[in-house]
Short mmCIF file of C-alpha atoms and ligand atoms in Angstrom, two decimals:
data_model
loop_
_atom_site.label_atom_id
_atom_site.label_comp_id
_atom_site.label_asym_id
_atom_site.label_seq_id
_atom_site.Cartn_x
_atom_site.Cartn_y
_atom_site.Cartn_z
CA MET L 127 -41.68 -34.76 45.29
CA GLU L 128 -41.98 -31.18 46.43
CA PHE L 129 -45.35 -29.48 46.86
CA GLU L 130 -44.69 -26.77 44.24
CA GLN L 131 -43.33 -29.33 41.78
CA VAL L 132 -46.54 -31.34 42.06
CA ALA L 133 -48.52 -28.10 41.65
CA GLY L 134 -46.61 -27.78 38.35
CA HIS L 135 -47.89 -31.20 37.25
CA ALA L 136 -51.44 -30.20 38.14
CA ALA L 137 -51.04 -27.00 36.10
CA GLU L 138 -49.81 -29.07 33.14
CA LEU L 139 -52.89 -31.26 33.42
CA ILE L 140 -55.11 -28.17 33.21
CA HIS L 141 -53.15 -26.67 30.30
CA SER L 142 -53.40 -29.99 28.42
CA LEU L 143 -57.15 -29.41 28.05
CA PRO L 144 -58.43 -27.48 25.04
CA LYS L 145 -59.21 -23.80 25.72
CA GLY L 146 -62.88 -23.16 26.39
CA GLU L 147 -63.29 -26.49 28.18
CA ARG L 148 -65.51 -26.42 31.26
CA ILE L 149 -63.76 -27.34 34.49
CA ARG L 150 -65.56 -28.21 37.70
CA ILE L 151 -64.55 -26.51 40.94
CA ILE L 152 -65.87 -28.01 44.15
CA SER L 153 -65.08 -26.05 47.27
CA HIS L 154 -65.88 -25.76 50.94
CA CYS L 155 -68.65 -23.69 52.47
CA ASP L 156 -66.57 -21.22 54.48
CA ALA L 157 -64.44 -18.11 53.91
CA ASP L 158 -61.37 -20.18 53.03
CA GLY L 159 -63.42 -22.34 50.67
CA ILE L 160 -64.97 -19.35 48.88
CA ALA L 161 -61.56 -17.67 48.56
CA SER L 162 -60.14 -20.95 47.20
CA ALA L 163 -62.95 -21.34 44.67
CA ALA L 164 -62.53 -17.73 43.55
CA ILE L 165 -58.75 -18.10 43.11
CA MET L 166 -59.31 -21.20 40.98
CA ALA L 167 -62.16 -19.69 38.98
CA ILE L 168 -60.26 -16.46 38.24
CA SER L 169 -57.12 -18.43 37.29
CA LEU L 170 -59.11 -20.67 34.94
CA ALA L 171 -60.89 -17.71 33.36
CA ARG L 172 -57.55 -15.95 32.78
CA ALA L 173 -56.20 -19.11 31.16
CA GLY L 174 -59.18 -19.27 28.79
CA TYR L 175 -61.28 -21.96 30.44
CA ARG L 176 -64.88 -21.99 31.55
CA PHE L 177 -65.68 -23.06 35.07
CA HIS L 178 -68.58 -24.27 37.15
CA VAL L 179 -68.32 -23.72 40.91
CA SER L 180 -70.17 -25.79 43.52
CA ILE L 181 -69.79 -24.88 47.18
CA LYS L 182 -70.47 -27.82 49.48
CA LYS L 183 -70.39 -28.85 53.09
CA THR L 184 -67.97 -31.61 54.05
CA GLY L 185 -69.64 -35.00 53.91
CA PRO L 186 -71.08 -37.51 51.47
CA GLY L 187 -72.32 -36.18 48.13
CA ILE L 188 -69.48 -33.81 47.31
CA THR L 189 -68.97 -35.54 43.96
CA ASP L 190 -72.64 -35.52 42.94
CA GLY L 191 -73.28 -34.34 39.41
CA ILE L 192 -69.70 -34.54 38.11
CA GLY L 193 -69.52 -36.09 34.62
CA GLU L 194 -67.01 -38.59 33.19
CA ASN L 195 -65.23 -36.30 30.81
CA GLU L 196 -64.60 -33.44 33.14
CA LEU L 197 -61.71 -32.30 35.23
CA ALA L 198 -62.80 -31.77 38.83
CA ILE L 199 -60.70 -29.55 41.09
CA PHE L 200 -61.51 -29.92 44.78
CA CYS L 201 -60.41 -26.97 46.90
CA ASP L 202 -60.43 -26.95 50.71
CA ILE L 203 -62.65 -30.04 50.68
CA GLY L 204 -62.45 -33.74 49.78
CA SER L 205 -59.63 -35.13 51.90
CA THR L 206 -62.01 -36.93 54.23
CA ASN L 207 -64.05 -38.22 51.26
CA LEU L 208 -61.25 -39.77 49.21
CA GLU L 209 -63.26 -42.89 48.53
CA GLU L 210 -65.87 -40.80 46.78
CA LEU L 211 -63.18 -38.92 44.83
CA ASN L 212 -61.51 -42.20 43.85
CA ASN L 213 -64.81 -43.52 42.49
CA LEU L 214 -65.13 -40.63 40.05
CA LYS L 215 -64.64 -41.49 36.39
CA CYS L 216 -63.06 -38.13 35.65
CA ARG L 217 -59.65 -36.75 36.55
CA VAL L 218 -59.23 -35.06 39.90
CA ILE L 219 -56.98 -32.38 41.41
CA LEU L 220 -57.18 -31.95 45.18
CA CYS L 221 -55.92 -28.68 46.78
CA ASP L 222 -56.50 -29.06 50.49
CA HIS L 223 -55.09 -28.81 53.98
CA HIS L 224 -57.53 -30.87 56.06
CA MET L 225 -56.66 -34.15 57.75
CA ILE L 226 -56.37 -36.76 55.06
CA LYS L 227 -57.48 -40.36 55.43
CA GLY L 228 -56.33 -42.80 52.75
CA GLU L 229 -54.84 -42.15 49.33
CA LEU L 230 -56.05 -40.34 46.22
CA THR L 231 -55.72 -42.89 43.42
CA ASN L 232 -57.15 -41.12 40.37
CA GLY L 233 -55.61 -37.69 40.37
CA ILE L 234 -53.09 -35.21 41.65
CA ASN L 235 -53.03 -34.69 45.39
CA LEU L 236 -51.98 -31.24 46.55
CA ASN L 237 -53.06 -31.73 50.15
CA ALA L 238 -50.30 -29.80 51.93
CA ARG L 239 -50.17 -32.31 54.76
CA ILE L 240 -48.62 -35.01 52.59
CA TYR L 241 -45.75 -32.60 51.82
CA ASN L 242 -44.88 -32.25 55.49
CA MET L 243 -46.58 -28.92 55.96
CA ASP L 244 -48.71 -28.11 58.99
CA GLY L 245 -52.21 -27.90 57.55
CA SER L 246 -53.61 -26.16 60.59
CA ARG L 247 -51.01 -23.35 60.72
CA GLU L 248 -48.85 -23.05 57.62
CA VAL L 249 -51.21 -23.50 54.71
CA CYS L 250 -54.95 -23.23 54.12
CA GLY L 251 -57.18 -24.29 51.24
CA ALA L 252 -56.74 -20.93 49.53
CA THR L 253 -52.93 -20.85 49.78
CA ALA L 254 -52.79 -24.48 48.56
CA THR L 255 -55.02 -23.43 45.65
CA LEU L 256 -52.81 -20.41 45.00
CA ALA L 257 -49.83 -22.78 44.61
CA LEU L 258 -51.67 -24.34 41.66
CA SER L 259 -52.70 -20.91 40.36
CA LEU L 260 -49.07 -19.68 40.45
CA ALA L 261 -47.93 -22.86 38.71
CA MET L 262 -50.44 -22.03 35.94
CA ASP L 263 -49.12 -18.48 35.65
CA GLU L 264 -46.87 -16.58 38.04
CA LYS L 265 -48.78 -13.38 37.18
CA ASN L 266 -51.59 -14.75 39.37
CA ILE L 267 -49.66 -13.50 42.41
CA ASP L 268 -52.27 -10.72 42.80
CA LEU L 269 -54.61 -13.53 43.92
CA ALA L 270 -52.42 -13.87 47.01
CA GLN L 271 -54.81 -11.23 48.41
CA LEU L 272 -57.57 -13.84 48.33
CA ALA L 273 -55.24 -16.56 49.58
CA ILE L 274 -54.50 -14.49 52.67
CA VAL L 275 -58.25 -13.86 53.08
CA GLY L 276 -58.64 -17.66 53.19
CA ALA L 277 -55.84 -18.07 55.75
CA ILE L 278 -57.49 -15.43 57.97
CA GLY L 279 -60.83 -17.24 57.56
CA ASP L 280 -59.23 -20.40 58.94
CA LYS L 281 -57.61 -18.37 61.75
CA GLN L 282 -54.11 -19.12 60.51
CA ASP L 283 -53.07 -15.50 61.15
CA LYS L 284 -53.08 -16.19 64.90
CA GLY L 285 -49.56 -15.75 66.22
CA GLY L 286 -48.43 -14.40 62.83
CA PHE L 287 -48.44 -15.98 59.39
CA THR L 288 -46.01 -18.83 59.02
CA GLY L 289 -44.91 -21.51 56.55
CA TYR L 290 -46.34 -21.36 53.06
CA ASN L 291 -48.88 -18.67 54.10
CA LYS L 292 -45.97 -16.43 55.08
CA LYS L 293 -44.19 -17.12 51.82
CA VAL L 294 -47.31 -16.13 49.86
CA LEU L 295 -47.79 -12.98 51.96
CA GLU L 296 -44.17 -11.92 51.49
CA MET L 297 -44.34 -12.44 47.73
CA ALA L 298 -47.51 -10.31 47.54
CA ILE L 299 -45.99 -7.55 49.69
CA GLU L 300 -42.90 -7.52 47.49
CA LYS L 301 -45.05 -7.16 44.36
CA GLY L 302 -47.07 -4.37 46.00
CA PHE L 303 -50.39 -6.25 46.14
CA ILE L 304 -50.52 -6.34 49.95
CA GLU L 305 -49.49 -3.74 52.49
CA MET L 306 -49.41 -4.18 56.28
CA LYS L 307 -51.05 -1.51 58.48
CA GLU L 308 -51.61 -1.25 62.21
CA GLU L 309 -55.23 -1.03 63.39
CA THR L 310 -57.50 -1.74 66.35
CA THR L 311 -59.64 -4.88 66.34
CA PHE L 312 -62.75 -2.79 67.07
CA SER L 313 -64.12 -0.45 64.48
CA PRO L 314 -61.96 2.74 64.51
CA ASP L 315 -64.47 4.96 62.70
CA LYS L 316 -67.50 4.59 64.97
CA SER L 317 -68.07 6.03 68.45
CA LEU L 318 -66.31 3.96 71.12
CA MET L 319 -69.63 3.03 72.74
CA ASP L 320 -70.92 1.58 69.49
CA SER L 321 -67.72 -0.07 68.33
CA LEU L 322 -67.13 -1.76 71.69
CA GLU L 323 -70.74 -2.91 72.01
CA GLU L 324 -70.69 -4.29 68.45
CA CYS L 325 -67.27 -5.92 68.70
CA ILE L 326 -67.31 -9.71 68.43
CA GLU L 327 -63.59 -10.50 68.35
CA PRO L 328 -62.79 -9.95 71.12
CA TYR L 329 -66.23 -10.18 72.70
CA PHE L 330 -66.80 -8.03 75.76
CA SER L 331 -69.29 -9.55 78.17
CA ASN L 332 -71.99 -7.27 79.66
CA PHE L 333 -71.31 -4.49 77.17
CA SER L 334 -74.85 -4.52 75.80
CA GLY L 335 -77.65 -2.32 77.18
CA GLY L 336 -75.39 0.54 78.23
CA GLY L 337 -72.58 -1.63 79.65
CA ALA L 338 -70.01 -0.22 77.22
CA VAL L 339 -71.00 3.37 78.10
CA ARG L 340 -70.66 2.67 81.84
CA PHE L 341 -67.25 1.04 81.30
CA LEU L 342 -65.98 4.04 79.32
CA GLN L 343 -67.32 6.54 81.84
CA GLU L 344 -65.70 4.62 84.71
CA ILE L 345 -62.27 4.90 83.12
CA GLY L 346 -62.93 8.52 82.24
CA ILE L 347 -63.22 8.32 78.45
CA ASP L 348 -65.95 10.07 76.48
CA PRO L 349 -68.14 7.26 74.99
CA LEU L 350 -68.95 9.39 71.96
CA LYS L 351 -65.34 9.77 70.86
CA LYS L 352 -63.87 7.57 68.14
CA PHE L 353 -60.69 5.62 68.75
CA THR L 354 -58.92 7.80 66.22
CA ASP L 355 -59.91 10.92 68.24
CA LEU L 356 -58.14 9.76 71.41
CA GLU L 357 -54.93 11.30 72.71
CA GLU L 358 -52.11 8.78 72.97
CA ALA L 359 -52.43 8.56 76.78
CA GLU L 360 -56.20 8.04 76.51
CA ALA L 361 -55.78 5.32 73.88
CA LYS L 362 -53.30 3.53 76.14
CA LYS L 363 -55.67 3.82 79.11
CA LEU L 364 -58.53 2.42 77.04
CA LEU L 365 -56.51 -0.50 75.66
CA SER L 366 -55.18 -1.49 79.09
CA GLY L 367 -58.67 -1.13 80.62
CA LEU L 368 -60.11 -3.40 77.93
CA ALA L 369 -57.29 -5.91 78.32
CA LEU L 370 -57.96 -6.06 82.06
CA LYS L 371 -61.68 -6.53 81.40
CA LEU L 372 -60.92 -9.45 79.04
CA VAL L 373 -58.58 -11.05 81.58
CA GLU L 374 -61.36 -10.78 84.16
CA GLN L 375 -63.66 -12.57 81.70
CA GLY L 376 -61.12 -15.42 81.69
CA ALA L 377 -59.86 -14.67 78.17
CA GLU L 378 -56.32 -15.91 77.57
CA GLU L 379 -55.85 -15.25 73.88
CA PHE L 380 -56.96 -11.91 72.49
CA ALA L 381 -55.71 -8.93 70.53
CA LEU L 382 -56.89 -5.33 70.73
CA THR L 383 -54.54 -4.11 68.04
CA ARG L 384 -53.10 -5.96 65.08
CA ILE L 385 -51.07 -5.49 61.96
CA ALA L 386 -53.62 -6.05 59.23
CA PRO L 387 -52.94 -6.95 55.61
CA TYR L 388 -54.53 -4.53 53.13
CA GLY L 389 -55.01 -5.69 49.57
CA GLN L 390 -54.56 -3.37 46.62
CA ASN L 391 -57.87 -4.53 45.09
CA TYR L 392 -59.79 -5.53 48.21
CA GLY L 393 -58.90 -3.20 51.10
CA ASN L 394 -58.73 -4.64 54.62
CA LEU L 395 -58.35 -8.41 54.15
CA TYR L 396 -59.68 -9.14 57.66
CA ASP L 397 -62.86 -7.42 56.62
CA ILE L 398 -63.13 -9.33 53.33
CA SER L 399 -62.63 -12.57 55.22
CA SER L 400 -65.42 -11.63 57.60
CA LYS L 401 -67.67 -10.79 54.64
CA LEU L 402 -66.99 -14.13 52.90
CA ASN L 403 -67.63 -15.91 56.15
CA ALA L 404 -70.98 -14.15 56.50
CA CYS L 405 -71.85 -15.09 52.88
CA ALA L 406 -71.09 -18.74 53.63
CA ARG L 407 -73.05 -18.74 56.89
CA GLU L 408 -76.03 -17.02 55.34
CA GLY L 409 -76.09 -19.49 52.43
CA GLU L 410 -75.08 -16.82 49.88
CA GLU L 411 -71.81 -18.33 48.63
CA GLY L 412 -72.43 -17.00 45.13
CA VAL L 413 -72.38 -13.43 46.49
CA GLY L 414 -69.03 -14.19 48.11
CA ILE L 415 -67.54 -15.54 44.89
CA ALA L 416 -68.83 -12.54 42.92
CA ALA L 417 -67.37 -10.21 45.58
CA CYS L 418 -63.98 -11.91 45.04
CA PHE L 419 -64.35 -11.08 41.33
CA ASN L 420 -64.63 -7.49 42.61
CA ASP L 421 -68.24 -7.04 41.58
CA LYS L 422 -69.39 -3.84 43.33
CA ASP L 423 -73.02 -4.89 43.86
CA ALA L 424 -71.91 -8.23 45.27
CA MET L 425 -69.51 -6.48 47.64
CA LYS L 426 -72.35 -4.27 48.86
CA LYS L 427 -74.61 -7.30 49.35
CA ALA L 428 -71.76 -9.04 51.21
CA GLU L 429 -71.57 -6.04 53.53
CA GLU L 430 -75.28 -6.32 54.32
CA LEU L 431 -74.92 -10.04 54.99
CA GLN L 432 -71.96 -9.28 57.25
CA SER L 433 -73.89 -6.86 59.44
CA ARG L 434 -76.92 -9.16 59.58
CA TYR L 435 -74.72 -12.08 60.57
CA ARG L 436 -72.83 -10.10 63.22
CA GLU L 437 -76.12 -8.94 64.70
CA LYS L 438 -77.28 -12.57 65.02
CA ILE L 439 -74.04 -13.55 66.74
CA ARG L 440 -74.28 -10.71 69.24
CA HIS L 441 -77.85 -11.68 70.02
CA GLU L 442 -76.93 -15.32 70.64
CA MET L 443 -73.83 -14.39 72.67
CA ARG L 444 -75.96 -12.27 74.97
CA GLU L 445 -78.18 -15.29 75.60
CA LEU L 446 -75.20 -17.59 76.08
CA GLU L 447 -73.65 -15.23 78.64
CA LYS L 448 -76.60 -15.93 80.94
CA GLU L 449 -76.68 -19.67 80.43
CA LYS L 450 -75.91 -22.37 82.98
CA VAL L 451 -73.27 -24.40 81.17
CA GLU L 452 -73.33 -28.21 81.13
CA GLU L 453 -70.02 -30.02 81.56
CA LEU L 454 -68.32 -33.40 81.28
CA SER L 455 -64.72 -33.98 82.41
CA HIS L 456 -63.09 -32.45 79.28
CA ILE L 457 -65.86 -30.54 77.55
CA SER L 458 -68.47 -27.87 78.24
CA TYR L 459 -71.50 -27.97 75.99
CA PHE L 460 -74.60 -25.99 75.11
CA HIS L 461 -77.54 -26.33 72.76
CA THR L 462 -78.35 -23.76 70.11
CA LYS L 463 -81.17 -23.59 67.60
CA LYS L 464 -78.93 -21.79 65.12
CA SER L 465 -76.91 -24.62 63.62
CA SER L 466 -74.99 -22.29 61.31
CA LEU L 467 -73.75 -20.33 64.35
CA GLY L 468 -72.76 -23.34 66.45
CA GLY L 469 -69.05 -23.19 65.65
CA VAL L 470 -68.60 -19.47 66.02
CA LEU L 471 -70.57 -19.36 69.28
CA ALA L 472 -68.53 -22.24 70.70
CA GLY L 473 -65.32 -20.45 69.68
CA LEU L 474 -66.33 -17.12 71.19
CA ALA L 475 -67.63 -18.78 74.36
CA MET L 476 -64.37 -20.72 74.69
CA LEU L 477 -62.34 -17.54 74.43
CA TYR L 478 -64.38 -14.81 76.06
CA LEU L 479 -67.32 -15.93 78.21
CA PRO L 480 -66.69 -16.05 81.96
CA ASN L 481 -69.28 -18.81 82.52
CA PHE L 482 -67.30 -21.32 80.38
CA ASN L 483 -64.45 -23.28 82.00
CA LYS L 484 -61.19 -22.42 80.21
CA GLU L 485 -59.78 -25.92 80.90
CA LYS L 486 -62.46 -27.60 78.76
CA ALA L 487 -63.18 -27.55 75.05
CA VAL L 488 -66.55 -26.02 74.15
CA VAL L 489 -69.06 -28.00 72.12
CA SER L 490 -72.28 -26.72 70.57
CA ILE L 491 -75.17 -28.98 69.66
CA SER L 492 -77.93 -28.05 67.28
CA GLY L 493 -80.52 -30.69 66.77
CA GLY L 494 -82.70 -31.10 63.72
CA ASP L 495 -85.28 -33.75 62.78
CA LYS L 496 -82.93 -35.59 60.46
CA LYS L 497 -79.47 -34.82 61.83
CA VAL L 498 -77.69 -33.11 64.68
CA ASP L 499 -74.85 -30.67 63.99
CA ILE L 500 -71.97 -30.55 66.43
CA SER L 501 -69.15 -28.01 66.58
CA GLY L 502 -66.18 -28.02 68.93
CA ARG L 503 -63.62 -25.33 69.71
CA GLY L 504 -60.49 -25.24 71.86
CA THR L 505 -57.58 -22.89 72.49
CA GLU L 506 -53.91 -23.06 71.51
CA ARG L 507 -53.09 -23.77 75.12
CA LEU L 508 -55.45 -26.76 75.30
CA VAL L 509 -54.09 -28.07 71.99
CA SER L 510 -50.57 -27.84 73.42
CA LYS L 511 -51.87 -29.98 76.30
CA GLY L 512 -53.00 -32.65 73.85
CA LEU L 513 -56.51 -31.52 72.86
CA ASP L 514 -57.38 -32.99 69.47
CA LEU L 515 -60.95 -32.20 68.49
CA ALA L 516 -60.45 -33.52 64.94
CA GLU L 517 -59.66 -36.99 66.23
CA GLY L 518 -62.33 -36.75 68.93
CA MET L 519 -65.07 -35.74 66.49
CA TYR L 520 -64.00 -38.36 63.96
CA VAL L 521 -63.95 -41.25 66.45
CA ALA L 522 -67.05 -40.23 68.41
CA ALA L 523 -69.15 -39.51 65.30
CA SER L 524 -68.08 -42.78 63.63
CA ALA L 525 -69.09 -44.63 66.79
CA VAL L 526 -72.68 -43.36 66.57
CA GLY L 527 -73.14 -43.68 62.82
CA GLY L 528 -72.23 -40.11 61.87
CA GLY L 529 -69.22 -38.34 60.41
CA GLY L 530 -66.80 -35.78 61.72
CA GLY L 531 -63.38 -34.20 61.50
CA GLY L 532 -61.54 -30.91 61.13
CA HIS L 533 -58.58 -29.52 63.03
CA PRO L 534 -57.28 -30.17 66.57
CA ILE L 535 -58.45 -26.70 67.68
CA ALA L 536 -61.72 -26.59 65.71
CA ALA L 537 -63.73 -29.52 64.42
CA GLY L 538 -67.28 -30.60 63.75
CA ALA L 539 -69.54 -33.58 63.29
CA THR L 540 -72.96 -34.58 62.07
CA ILE L 541 -74.73 -37.36 63.93
CA PRO L 542 -78.15 -39.01 63.87
CA PRO L 543 -80.79 -37.54 66.26
CA GLY L 544 -81.05 -39.22 69.64
CA LYS L 545 -77.34 -40.05 69.73
CA GLU L 546 -76.22 -36.82 71.41
CA LYS L 547 -75.52 -38.24 74.87
CA GLU L 548 -73.62 -41.25 73.55
CA PHE L 549 -71.63 -39.00 71.22
CA LEU L 550 -70.68 -36.51 73.95
CA GLU L 551 -69.54 -39.26 76.30
CA LYS L 552 -67.45 -40.86 73.58
CA LEU L 553 -65.96 -37.51 72.59
CA ASP L 554 -65.15 -36.74 76.21
CA ALA L 555 -63.46 -40.13 76.60
CA VAL L 556 -61.34 -39.72 73.44
CA LEU L 557 -60.23 -36.21 74.46
CA ALA L 558 -59.47 -37.39 78.00
CA GLU L 559 -57.32 -40.21 76.70
CA LYS L 560 -55.38 -37.93 74.34
CA MET L 561 -54.83 -35.25 76.97
CA ARG L 562 -53.71 -37.80 79.55
CA GLY L 563 -51.20 -39.12 77.04
CA GLU L 564 -49.57 -35.69 76.70
CA LYS L 565 -49.11 -35.10 80.43
MN1 MN Z 628 -59.80 -24.36 55.00
#
């Protein structure tokens, strides 16, 4: 059966419940997960149902507290915990795009991967959830704004939206809910010295402590000007100077300008995605959900969380720039005390830091007393050479009594303390084997 047809069955299941019924939404603790939960919650509220949202991390316990007589909708989470979902006494709908192991036996499975869609590129948790929302009522197309926020959160905008994401975007543009505008990736309304120093994506090494000012002076551009103040020739000179700088850092994949989707109700959707991500990372998922409901106070709080979070990242990146990196044959790795930043630091290091080998995936390790959090990041180029971090994390974590998974380009694991060395060696071996196979 087709994906959208099955979404129709899931919508029928929801509509078969009496109005006013409480429906459980369980979603993932990231920007895509928050956007997914918000799409589902808003859709249910519009259809006259009550909802209860729980935002969880992937792993055991995602079904805790769900009663027998409820309907539980899992968004952007659950595909690696099917056994737990199957043991539930209530009915289940699963809207997901993660790797799926096994079969859902007590509900409706809308994991895009089983409908031959590429879950790492063409559809995210939020667009999969939007499919259900549209099947409930096609007027929910305004929520495509949030679906695209989710896709950006999962970095599915890279190289342009494609597959079901693209379909959703085009529908929303046609209905006037989203508009595409060209912009720079660094803040256009601050002085160049500030916006370049504060920029995280792309990250410019050595731009702190006056580095950005020196760079601008060297290429003859006034550091106090804003990007929007520059003459066309100056803007070109700046962009090519920055591109050269990034190439010198070893960066292969970066953008200094982009065509950004702007939502009628939410403004710049890149920015909303970054805010939801900050909410998730700072443990304030509720603020993120409320911001998606367009609550003004929540949006303001989300903005504060965003700047706090970005400040933390910059601080850690500046430390990481100076670090002597440890390596195995297929991975570079580093330790960080900030477990919630592990993934983003690994990703930024992989892309932009000159002291990390661009031929190796980057892995962060943050140890705690009870468990150790691992995050791994690669590049499109490494994935095309056979890198599969999802498989690597899954196999290596299982081997040491932990759990792991994700996507080929970005994955994570949780393992017991003391098992780090064994885990890294196993991960390295699995990645090596996969990458040899592709050659
Ligand atoms: Mn997702």
